[in-house]
Every structure is written in C-alpha cells, then in structure tokens.
PDB file of C-alpha atoms in Angstrom:
ATOM      1  CA  MET A   1     126.727 122.867-151.438  1.00 40.00           C
ATOM      2  CA  ALA A   2     123.389 124.593-150.864  1.00 43.00           C
ATOM      3  CA  ASP A   3     121.805 124.282-147.461  1.00 46.00           C
ATOM      4  CA  GLN A   4     118.885 121.921-147.278  1.00 50.00           C
ATOM      5  CA  ALA A   5     115.539 123.467-146.407  1.00 55.00           C
ATOM      6  CA  LYS A   6     114.823 123.205-142.708  1.00 64.00           C
ATOM      7  CA  PRO A   7     111.816 120.949-142.023  1.00 69.00           C
ATOM      8  CA  ILE A   8     108.771 122.629-140.528  1.00 70.00           C
ATOM      9  CA  SER A   9     108.305 121.787-136.874  1.00 82.00           C
ATOM     10  CA  PRO A  10     105.260 119.760-135.764  1.00 86.00           C
ATOM     11  CA  LEU A  11     104.300 122.597-133.406  1.00 89.00           C
ATOM     12  CA  LYS A  12     104.040 125.066-136.271  1.00 89.00           C
ATOM     13  CA  ASN A  13     101.942 122.609-138.253  1.00 88.00           C
ATOM     14  CA  LEU A  14      99.716 122.127-135.215  1.00 91.00           C
ATOM     15  CA  LEU A  15      99.188 125.839-134.653  1.00 92.00           C
ATOM     16  CA  ALA A  16      98.757 126.711-138.323  1.00 92.00           C
ATOM     17  CA  GLY A  17      96.415 123.770-138.860  1.00 92.00           C
ATOM     18  CA  GLY A  18      94.328 124.805-135.878  1.00 93.00           C
ATOM     19  CA  PHE A  19      94.005 128.323-137.227  1.00 94.00           C
ATOM     20  CA  GLY A  20      93.027 126.942-140.630  1.00 92.00           C
ATOM     21  CA  GLY A  21      90.341 124.836-138.970  1.00 92.00           C
ATOM     22  CA  MET A  22      88.986 127.912-137.199  1.00 93.00           C
ATOM     23  CA  CYS A  23      88.744 129.696-140.548  1.00 93.00           C
ATOM     24  CA  LEU A  24      86.892 126.736-142.064  1.00 92.00           C
ATOM     25  CA  VAL A  25      84.328 126.642-139.250  1.00 91.00           C
ATOM     26  CA  PHE A  26      83.817 130.398-139.269  1.00 90.00           C
ATOM     27  CA  VAL A  27      83.081 130.445-143.000  1.00 91.00           C
ATOM     28  CA  GLY A  28      81.334 127.107-143.409  1.00 89.00           C
ATOM     29  CA  HIS A  29      79.361 126.354-140.259  1.00 85.00           C
ATOM     30  CA  PRO A  30      76.029 127.985-141.199  1.00 84.00           C
ATOM     31  CA  LEU A  31      75.724 125.845-144.311  1.00 84.00           C
ATOM     32  CA  ASP A  32      76.847 122.776-142.377  1.00 87.00           C
ATOM     33  CA  THR A  33      73.788 123.235-140.168  1.00 85.00           C
ATOM     34  CA  VAL A  34      71.628 123.515-143.278  1.00 87.00           C
ATOM     35  CA  LYS A  35      73.243 120.374-144.700  1.00 88.00           C
ATOM     36  CA  VAL A  36      72.368 118.300-141.635  1.00 87.00           C
ATOM     37  CA  ARG A  37      68.791 119.631-141.595  1.00 87.00           C
ATOM     38  CA  LEU A  38      68.344 118.636-145.241  1.00 87.00           C
ATOM     39  CA  GLN A  39      69.898 115.221-144.685  1.00 88.00           C
ATOM     40  CA  THR A  40      67.701 114.376-141.709  1.00 86.00           C
ATOM     41  CA  GLN A  41      64.365 115.769-142.856  1.00 84.00           C
ATOM     42  CA  PRO A  42      61.704 113.030-142.977  1.00 80.00           C
ATOM     43  CA  PRO A  43      60.221 112.045-146.334  1.00 79.00           C
ATOM     44  CA  SER A  44      57.117 114.034-147.190  1.00 77.00           C
ATOM     45  CA  LEU A  45      53.717 112.373-147.087  1.00 76.00           C
ATOM     46  CA  PRO A  46      51.812 111.832-150.349  1.00 80.00           C
ATOM     47  CA  GLY A  47      50.338 115.113-151.504  1.00 81.00           C
ATOM     48  CA  GLN A  48      52.300 117.104-148.939  1.00 82.00           C
ATOM     49  CA  PRO A  49      55.238 119.400-149.697  1.00 85.00           C
ATOM     50  CA  PRO A  50      58.627 118.505-148.190  1.00 84.00           C
ATOM     51  CA  MET A  51      59.726 120.197-144.988  1.00 83.00           C
ATOM     52  CA  TYR A  52      62.378 122.090-146.951  1.00 84.00           C
ATOM     53  CA  SER A  53      62.116 122.823-150.653  1.00 82.00           C
ATOM     54  CA  GLY A  54      65.846 123.386-151.008  1.00 82.00           C
ATOM     55  CA  THR A  55      68.994 124.838-149.523  1.00 85.00           C
ATOM     56  CA  PHE A  56      67.867 128.441-149.257  1.00 84.00           C
ATOM     57  CA  ASP A  57      64.420 127.514-147.947  1.00 86.00           C
ATOM     58  CA  CYS A  58      66.098 125.410-145.261  1.00 85.00           C
ATOM     59  CA  PHE A  59      68.426 128.273-144.353  1.00 83.00           C
ATOM     60  CA  ARG A  60      65.502 130.693-144.024  1.00 85.00           C
ATOM     61  CA  LYS A  61      63.373 128.324-141.946  1.00 80.00           C
ATOM     62  CA  THR A  62      66.309 127.345-139.741  1.00 77.00           C
ATOM     63  CA  LEU A  63      67.051 130.985-139.029  1.00 75.00           C
ATOM     64  CA  MET A  64      63.421 131.746-138.205  1.00 75.00           C
ATOM     65  CA  ARG A  65      63.103 128.652-136.017  1.00 69.00           C
ATOM     66  CA  GLU A  66      66.209 129.510-134.015  1.00 56.00           C
ATOM     67  CA  ILE A  67      64.974 133.049-133.457  1.00 47.00           C
ATOM     68  CA  GLN A  68      61.594 131.770-132.257  1.00 51.00           C
ATOM     69  CA  ALA A  69      63.173 129.104-130.031  1.00 52.00           C
ATOM     70  CA  SER A  70      65.755 131.402-128.473  1.00 49.00           C
ATOM     71  CA  SER A  71      63.479 132.130-125.518  1.00 51.00           C
ATOM     72  CA  GLY A  72      62.120 128.596-125.138  1.00 53.00           C
ATOM     73  CA  GLU A  73      63.330 125.520-123.292  1.00 58.00           C
ATOM     74  CA  THR A  74      66.182 123.618-124.900  1.00 64.00           C
ATOM     75  CA  LYS A  75      67.059 119.947-124.540  1.00 69.00           C
ATOM     76  CA  TYR A  76      70.796 120.493-124.154  1.00 69.00           C
ATOM     77  CA  ASN A  77      72.508 123.386-122.408  1.00 74.00           C
ATOM     78  CA  GLY A  78      75.737 123.119-124.341  1.00 73.00           C
ATOM     79  CA  ALA A  79      78.165 120.427-125.459  1.00 76.00           C
ATOM     80  CA  LEU A  80      79.048 119.151-121.979  1.00 85.00           C
ATOM     81  CA  ASP A  81      75.402 118.835-120.965  1.00 82.00           C
ATOM     82  CA  CYS A  82      74.682 116.991-124.211  1.00 81.00           C
ATOM     83  CA  ALA A  83      77.557 114.556-123.572  1.00 82.00           C
ATOM     84  CA  LYS A  84      76.347 113.906-120.013  1.00 85.00           C
ATOM     85  CA  LYS A  85      72.788 113.187-121.136  1.00 82.00           C
ATOM     86  CA  LEU A  86      73.917 110.962-123.992  1.00 79.00           C
ATOM     87  CA  TYR A  87      76.104 108.979-121.595  1.00 82.00           C
ATOM     88  CA  ARG A  88      73.238 108.701-119.123  1.00 85.00           C
ATOM     89  CA  GLU A  89      70.878 107.473-121.850  1.00 81.00           C
ATOM     90  CA  SER A  90      73.137 105.105-123.800  1.00 78.00           C
ATOM     91  CA  GLY A  91      76.502 104.852-122.083  1.00 84.00           C
ATOM     92  CA  ILE A  92      79.783 105.241-123.918  1.00 83.00           C
ATOM     93  CA  ARG A  93      78.198 103.818-127.077  1.00 80.00           C
ATOM     94  CA  GLY A  94      75.878 106.805-127.204  1.00 78.00           C
ATOM     95  CA  ILE A  95      78.775 109.249-127.258  1.00 81.00           C
ATOM     96  CA  TYR A  96      80.544 107.293-130.002  1.00 82.00           C
ATOM     97  CA  LYS A  97      77.399 106.659-132.032  1.00 81.00           C
ATOM     98  CA  GLY A  98      78.223 106.852-135.728  1.00 83.00           C
ATOM     99  CA  THR A  99      81.987 106.398-135.346  1.00 87.00           C
ATOM    100  CA  VAL A 100      82.204 103.757-138.080  1.00 87.00           C
ATOM    101  CA  LEU A 101      80.313 105.979-140.490  1.00 88.00           C
ATOM    102  CA  THR A 102      82.518 108.929-139.587  1.00 89.00           C
ATOM    103  CA  LEU A 103      85.581 106.835-140.430  1.00 92.00           C
ATOM    104  CA  MET A 104      83.942 105.677-143.659  1.00 91.00           C
ATOM    105  CA  ARG A 105      83.461 109.332-144.532  1.00 92.00           C
ATOM    106  CA  ASP A 106      86.666 110.913-143.298  1.00 92.00           C
ATOM    107  CA  VAL A 107      89.346 108.393-144.260  1.00 94.00           C
ATOM    108  CA  PRO A 108      88.760 108.412-148.039  1.00 94.00           C
ATOM    109  CA  ALA A 109      87.559 112.019-148.105  1.00 93.00           C
ATOM    110  CA  SER A 110      90.568 113.352-146.204  1.00 93.00           C
ATOM    111  CA  GLY A 111      92.886 111.381-148.449  1.00 94.00           C
ATOM    112  CA  MET A 112      91.238 112.935-151.489  1.00 94.00           C
ATOM    113  CA  TYR A 113      91.311 116.346-149.798  1.00 92.00           C
ATOM    114  CA  PHE A 114      95.027 116.569-149.139  1.00 92.00           C
ATOM    115  CA  MET A 115      96.042 114.721-152.292  1.00 95.00           C
ATOM    116  CA  THR A 116      94.065 117.183-154.414  1.00 94.00           C
ATOM    117  CA  TYR A 117      95.364 120.210-152.532  1.00 93.00           C
ATOM    118  CA  GLU A 118      99.018 119.234-152.827  1.00 92.00           C
ATOM    119  CA  TRP A 119      98.628 118.257-156.480  1.00 94.00           C
ATOM    120  CA  LEU A 120      96.940 121.554-157.317  1.00 94.00           C
ATOM    121  CA  LYS A 121      99.537 123.564-155.404  1.00 92.00           C
ATOM    122  CA  ASN A 122     102.296 121.938-157.433  1.00 91.00           C
ATOM    123  CA  THR A 123     100.338 122.342-160.665  1.00 93.00           C
ATOM    124  CA  LEU A 124      99.602 126.025-160.018  1.00 93.00           C
ATOM    125  CA  THR A 125     103.159 126.901-158.997  1.00 91.00           C
ATOM    126  CA  PRO A 126     104.891 128.746-161.859  1.00 89.00           C
ATOM    127  CA  GLU A 127     107.991 127.107-163.270  1.00 87.00           C
ATOM    128  CA  GLY A 128     111.101 128.104-161.382  1.00 86.00           C
ATOM    129  CA  LYS A 129     109.125 129.158-158.305  1.00 86.00           C
ATOM    130  CA  SER A 130     108.697 127.464-154.938  1.00 86.00           C
ATOM    131  CA  VAL A 131     105.345 126.165-153.712  1.00 85.00           C
ATOM    132  CA  SER A 132     105.810 128.390-150.660  1.00 80.00           C
ATOM    133  CA  GLU A 133     105.639 131.424-152.968  1.00 84.00           C
ATOM    134  CA  LEU A 134     102.185 130.554-154.291  1.00 86.00           C
ATOM    135  CA  SER A 135      99.915 133.595-154.508  1.00 89.00           C
ATOM    136  CA  VAL A 136      96.800 134.019-152.368  1.00 88.00           C
ATOM    137  CA  PRO A 137      94.337 133.556-155.280  1.00 91.00           C
ATOM    138  CA  ARG A 138      96.032 130.288-156.247  1.00 92.00           C
ATOM    139  CA  ILE A 139      95.982 129.043-152.653  1.00 90.00           C
ATOM    140  CA  LEU A 140      92.262 129.866-152.497  1.00 92.00           C
ATOM    141  CA  LEU A 141      91.675 128.053-155.788  1.00 94.00           C
ATOM    142  CA  ALA A 142      93.606 124.957-154.706  1.00 93.00           C
ATOM    143  CA  GLY A 143      91.926 124.839-151.293  1.00 92.00           C
ATOM    144  CA  GLY A 144      88.452 125.416-152.677  1.00 94.00           C
ATOM    145  CA  ILE A 145      88.711 122.732-155.352  1.00 95.00           C
ATOM    146  CA  ALA A 146      90.207 120.317-152.820  1.00 94.00           C
ATOM    147  CA  GLY A 147      87.147 120.904-150.644  1.00 93.00           C
ATOM    148  CA  ILE A 148      84.821 120.102-153.527  1.00 95.00           C
ATOM    149  CA  PHE A 149      86.654 116.834-154.231  1.00 95.00           C
ATOM    150  CA  ASN A 150      86.602 116.031-150.518  1.00 94.00           C
ATOM    151  CA  TRP A 151      82.827 116.347-150.287  1.00 93.00           C
ATOM    152  CA  ALA A 152      82.189 114.581-153.581  1.00 93.00           C
ATOM    153  CA  VAL A 153      83.611 111.514-151.825  1.00 94.00           C
ATOM    154  CA  ALA A 154      82.243 112.244-148.349  1.00 94.00           C
ATOM    155  CA  ILE A 155      78.583 113.083-148.826  1.00 93.00           C
ATOM    156  CA  PRO A 156      76.985 109.579-149.077  1.00 93.00           C
ATOM    157  CA  PRO A 157      78.478 108.311-145.781  1.00 93.00           C
ATOM    158  CA  ASP A 158      77.817 111.750-144.277  1.00 93.00           C
ATOM    159  CA  VAL A 159      74.106 111.398-145.047  1.00 93.00           C
ATOM    160  CA  LEU A 160      74.080 107.949-143.442  1.00 93.00           C
ATOM    161  CA  LYS A 161      75.942 109.295-140.409  1.00 92.00           C
ATOM    162  CA  SER A 162      73.520 112.175-139.911  1.00 90.00           C
ATOM    163  CA  ARG A 163      70.509 109.864-140.128  1.00 90.00           C
ATOM    164  CA  PHE A 164      72.036 107.274-137.811  1.00 91.00           C
ATOM    165  CA  GLN A 165      73.168 109.748-135.158  1.00 87.00           C
ATOM    166  CA  THR A 166      69.823 111.549-134.971  1.00 86.00           C
ATOM    167  CA  ALA A 167      67.685 108.389-134.954  1.00 86.00           C
ATOM    168  CA  PRO A 168      65.964 107.235-131.744  1.00 84.00           C
ATOM    169  CA  PRO A 169      67.859 104.528-129.826  1.00 80.00           C
ATOM    170  CA  GLY A 170      67.266 101.072-131.267  1.00 83.00           C
ATOM    171  CA  LYS A 171      65.840 102.205-134.603  1.00 89.00           C
ATOM    172  CA  TYR A 172      68.757 100.797-136.580  1.00 90.00           C
ATOM    173  CA  PRO A 173      69.965  97.655-134.747  1.00 89.00           C
ATOM    174  CA  ASN A 174      72.295  96.665-137.595  1.00 87.00           C
ATOM    175  CA  GLY A 175      73.890 100.080-137.851  1.00 87.00           C
ATOM    176  CA  PHE A 176      74.522 101.843-141.120  1.00 86.00           C
ATOM    177  CA  ARG A 177      73.293  98.872-143.167  1.00 92.00           C
ATOM    178  CA  ASP A 178      69.776  99.443-141.858  1.00 94.00           C
ATOM    179  CA  VAL A 179      70.042 103.167-142.560  1.00 92.00           C
ATOM    180  CA  LEU A 180      71.209 102.496-146.106  1.00 93.00           C
ATOM    181  CA  LYS A 181      68.431  99.984-146.783  1.00 94.00           C
ATOM    182  CA  GLU A 182      65.740 102.306-145.424  1.00 92.00           C
ATOM    183  CA  LEU A 183      66.979 105.319-147.358  1.00 91.00           C
ATOM    184  CA  ILE A 184      67.189 103.527-150.692  1.00 93.00           C
ATOM    185  CA  ARG A 185      63.888 101.715-150.167  1.00 93.00           C
ATOM    186  CA  ASN A 186      61.925 104.815-149.156  1.00 90.00           C
ATOM    187  CA  GLU A 187      63.674 107.665-150.953  1.00 89.00           C
ATOM    188  CA  GLY A 188      65.813 106.155-153.695  1.00 91.00           C
ATOM    189  CA  ILE A 189      69.525 106.237-154.395  1.00 92.00           C
ATOM    190  CA  THR A 190      69.513 110.021-154.780  1.00 91.00           C
ATOM    191  CA  SER A 191      68.754 110.334-151.057  1.00 90.00           C
ATOM    192  CA  LEU A 192      72.427 109.554-150.442  1.00 92.00           C
ATOM    193  CA  TYR A 193      73.159 112.989-151.872  1.00 92.00           C
ATOM    194  CA  LYS A 194      70.740 114.967-149.727  1.00 88.00           C
ATOM    195  CA  GLY A 195      72.216 118.333-148.900  1.00 88.00           C
ATOM    196  CA  PHE A 196      74.448 118.223-151.987  1.00 90.00           C
ATOM    197  CA  ASN A 197      73.776 121.834-152.959  1.00 89.00           C
ATOM    198  CA  ALA A 198      74.449 123.101-149.442  1.00 90.00           C
ATOM    199  CA  VAL A 199      77.641 121.045-149.287  1.00 90.00           C
ATOM    200  CA  MET A 200      78.952 122.341-152.590  1.00 91.00           C
ATOM    201  CA  ILE A 201      78.037 125.957-151.851  1.00 90.00           C
ATOM    202  CA  ARG A 202      79.936 125.578-148.577  1.00 90.00           C
ATOM    203  CA  ALA A 203      82.844 123.486-149.846  1.00 92.00           C
ATOM    204  CA  PHE A 204      84.734 126.007-151.937  1.00 93.00           C
ATOM    205  CA  PRO A 205      84.731 129.081-149.655  1.00 93.00           C
ATOM    206  CA  ALA A 206      85.096 127.129-146.409  1.00 93.00           C
ATOM    207  CA  ASN A 207      88.022 125.020-147.561  1.00 92.00           C
ATOM    208  CA  ALA A 208      89.645 127.887-149.408  1.00 93.00           C
ATOM    209  CA  ALA A 209      89.522 129.798-146.113  1.00 93.00           C
ATOM    210  CA  CYS A 210      90.945 126.777-144.282  1.00 93.00           C
ATOM    211  CA  PHE A 211      94.026 126.435-146.440  1.00 90.00           C
ATOM    212  CA  LEU A 212      94.532 130.169-146.754  1.00 92.00           C
ATOM    213  CA  GLY A 213      94.380 130.410-142.966  1.00 94.00           C
ATOM    214  CA  PHE A 214      96.914 127.593-142.691  1.00 92.00           C
ATOM    215  CA  GLU A 215      99.344 129.151-145.161  1.00 90.00           C
ATOM    216  CA  VAL A 216      99.026 132.645-143.663  1.00 92.00           C
ATOM    217  CA  ALA A 217      99.485 131.309-140.133  1.00 93.00           C
ATOM    218  CA  MET A 218     102.518 129.286-141.203  1.00 91.00           C
ATOM    219  CA  LYS A 219     104.150 132.322-142.814  1.00 89.00           C
ATOM    220  CA  PHE A 220     103.433 134.366-139.703  1.00 92.00           C
ATOM    221  CA  LEU A 221     104.945 131.699-137.445  1.00 91.00           C
ATOM    222  CA  ASN A 222     108.006 131.433-139.674  1.00 88.00           C
ATOM    223  CA  TRP A 223     108.390 135.196-139.432  1.00 89.00           C
ATOM    224  CA  ILE A 224     108.099 135.527-135.651  1.00 91.00           C
ATOM    225  CA  THR A 225     109.834 132.242-134.739  1.00 87.00           C
ATOM    226  CA  PRO A 226     112.188 131.377-137.609  1.00 82.00           C
ATOM    227  CA  ASN A 227     114.219 128.973-135.474  1.00 79.00           C
ATOM    228  CA  LEU A 228     111.316 126.987-134.015  1.00 76.00           C
TER     229      LEU A 228
END
C-alpha cells in the first residue's frame, strides 16, 4: 500500500504565507497608494478638472508630492505614533474605524481569492501530474487571475472603507450607510469603482508574486526541513 502524503505543517504554511505576503506588498504597494488616493479624492467643482485625471496622473502627482513633502512637517511619525494619536483622539473606536467595512470586503473577496486559485491550479495541472509540480508560469497565471477575481469582489466595499476611514470624526454617524448614500448621491454608482484601473493593474502582478513566493518558500522549506 502506498504511503499517504504527509500533511504540511502549520508552521511551514505560516512561514511560506508570510513570505508570499511580503512579495505581494513589495510588488503591489505603490499602486495601492494610488488606489486610495483615487478613492478618496473629493469630487471636482463645476468647471474644474478633477484632482487626478487617472491612475498614471495620480501616480505622478503622488510621487512629486512626496518628494516635495519629504523635508516638511508630517502629522504622523510612523505607525506607532499614528496609533497613539488616533487613540488619543477617538479611543479604541478610532483604531478600529472601518472594521465592519474591512470584513465586508475581505470575507467574500478572500473566499473568491483562494477558491479561484485552487480551482485554477487544478485546472492548469497536466493530467497525470501533481499540483505540487505546477510550473512557475502556471503558478503566476493562477495567482494573477485569482487576484483579479478577488478585487472584482472587493473594490466597492474598499472604496467605502477608504472614504470612511479618512473622513473627519463624526462625518458619517451611521457608518458605511452614510458613506454609500453620499457617494451615490454626489458621484453616482460608478464611484463605487473608483481606483478600478489602479486595482486591476496591481492585481495580477502583485498576487502572482504572492502565490509564487508562497510556493517557492514552501518548496524551500520542504527541502531544508523535510521532517518538519
């Protein structure tokens, strides 16, 4: 009787997943910044051009603004300072502002993400081969497409989250419902897809890098610690 495949340890999944997340951030973070800037830009006044005319204009202006502001005074001196000031201003609610919207985004989007990735891995695996033998280009393809499906589900609640989290305290007393009403009333239903181009440009390479990083790290861990 053939030996059953040994299950992968949680520690290996943790380490490989962490490395995959690092790869995702490294590849995708610049366009994530652009996405948030596009999502939170105020509506333009009548007769006035918008703050950003598109993804690449936002990227250019963001880069120039950061260069110009690098020698000026900043509101937050890092993540810890930001957390302290948020807590001082709004208490624990300030730190967790937007949690419901984050869950509304991440629960369905993550489900779509991993379902699509696993389905594509199985679909792309040649007959008679193991999923673990999948080639790098096919891993990149599966991861990239999974990222696109993830963000196709995630972007409307992500827009609401960005608006809600960056709003002044008290602007939206009823939470995301007020954000949704204001957006649709002032900017139309398409405003829920602000930053779509930036998201989709980012989605494929960032998530392809994430899953490739995970698979490479897992193979490396299996090589150096086969009995873990």
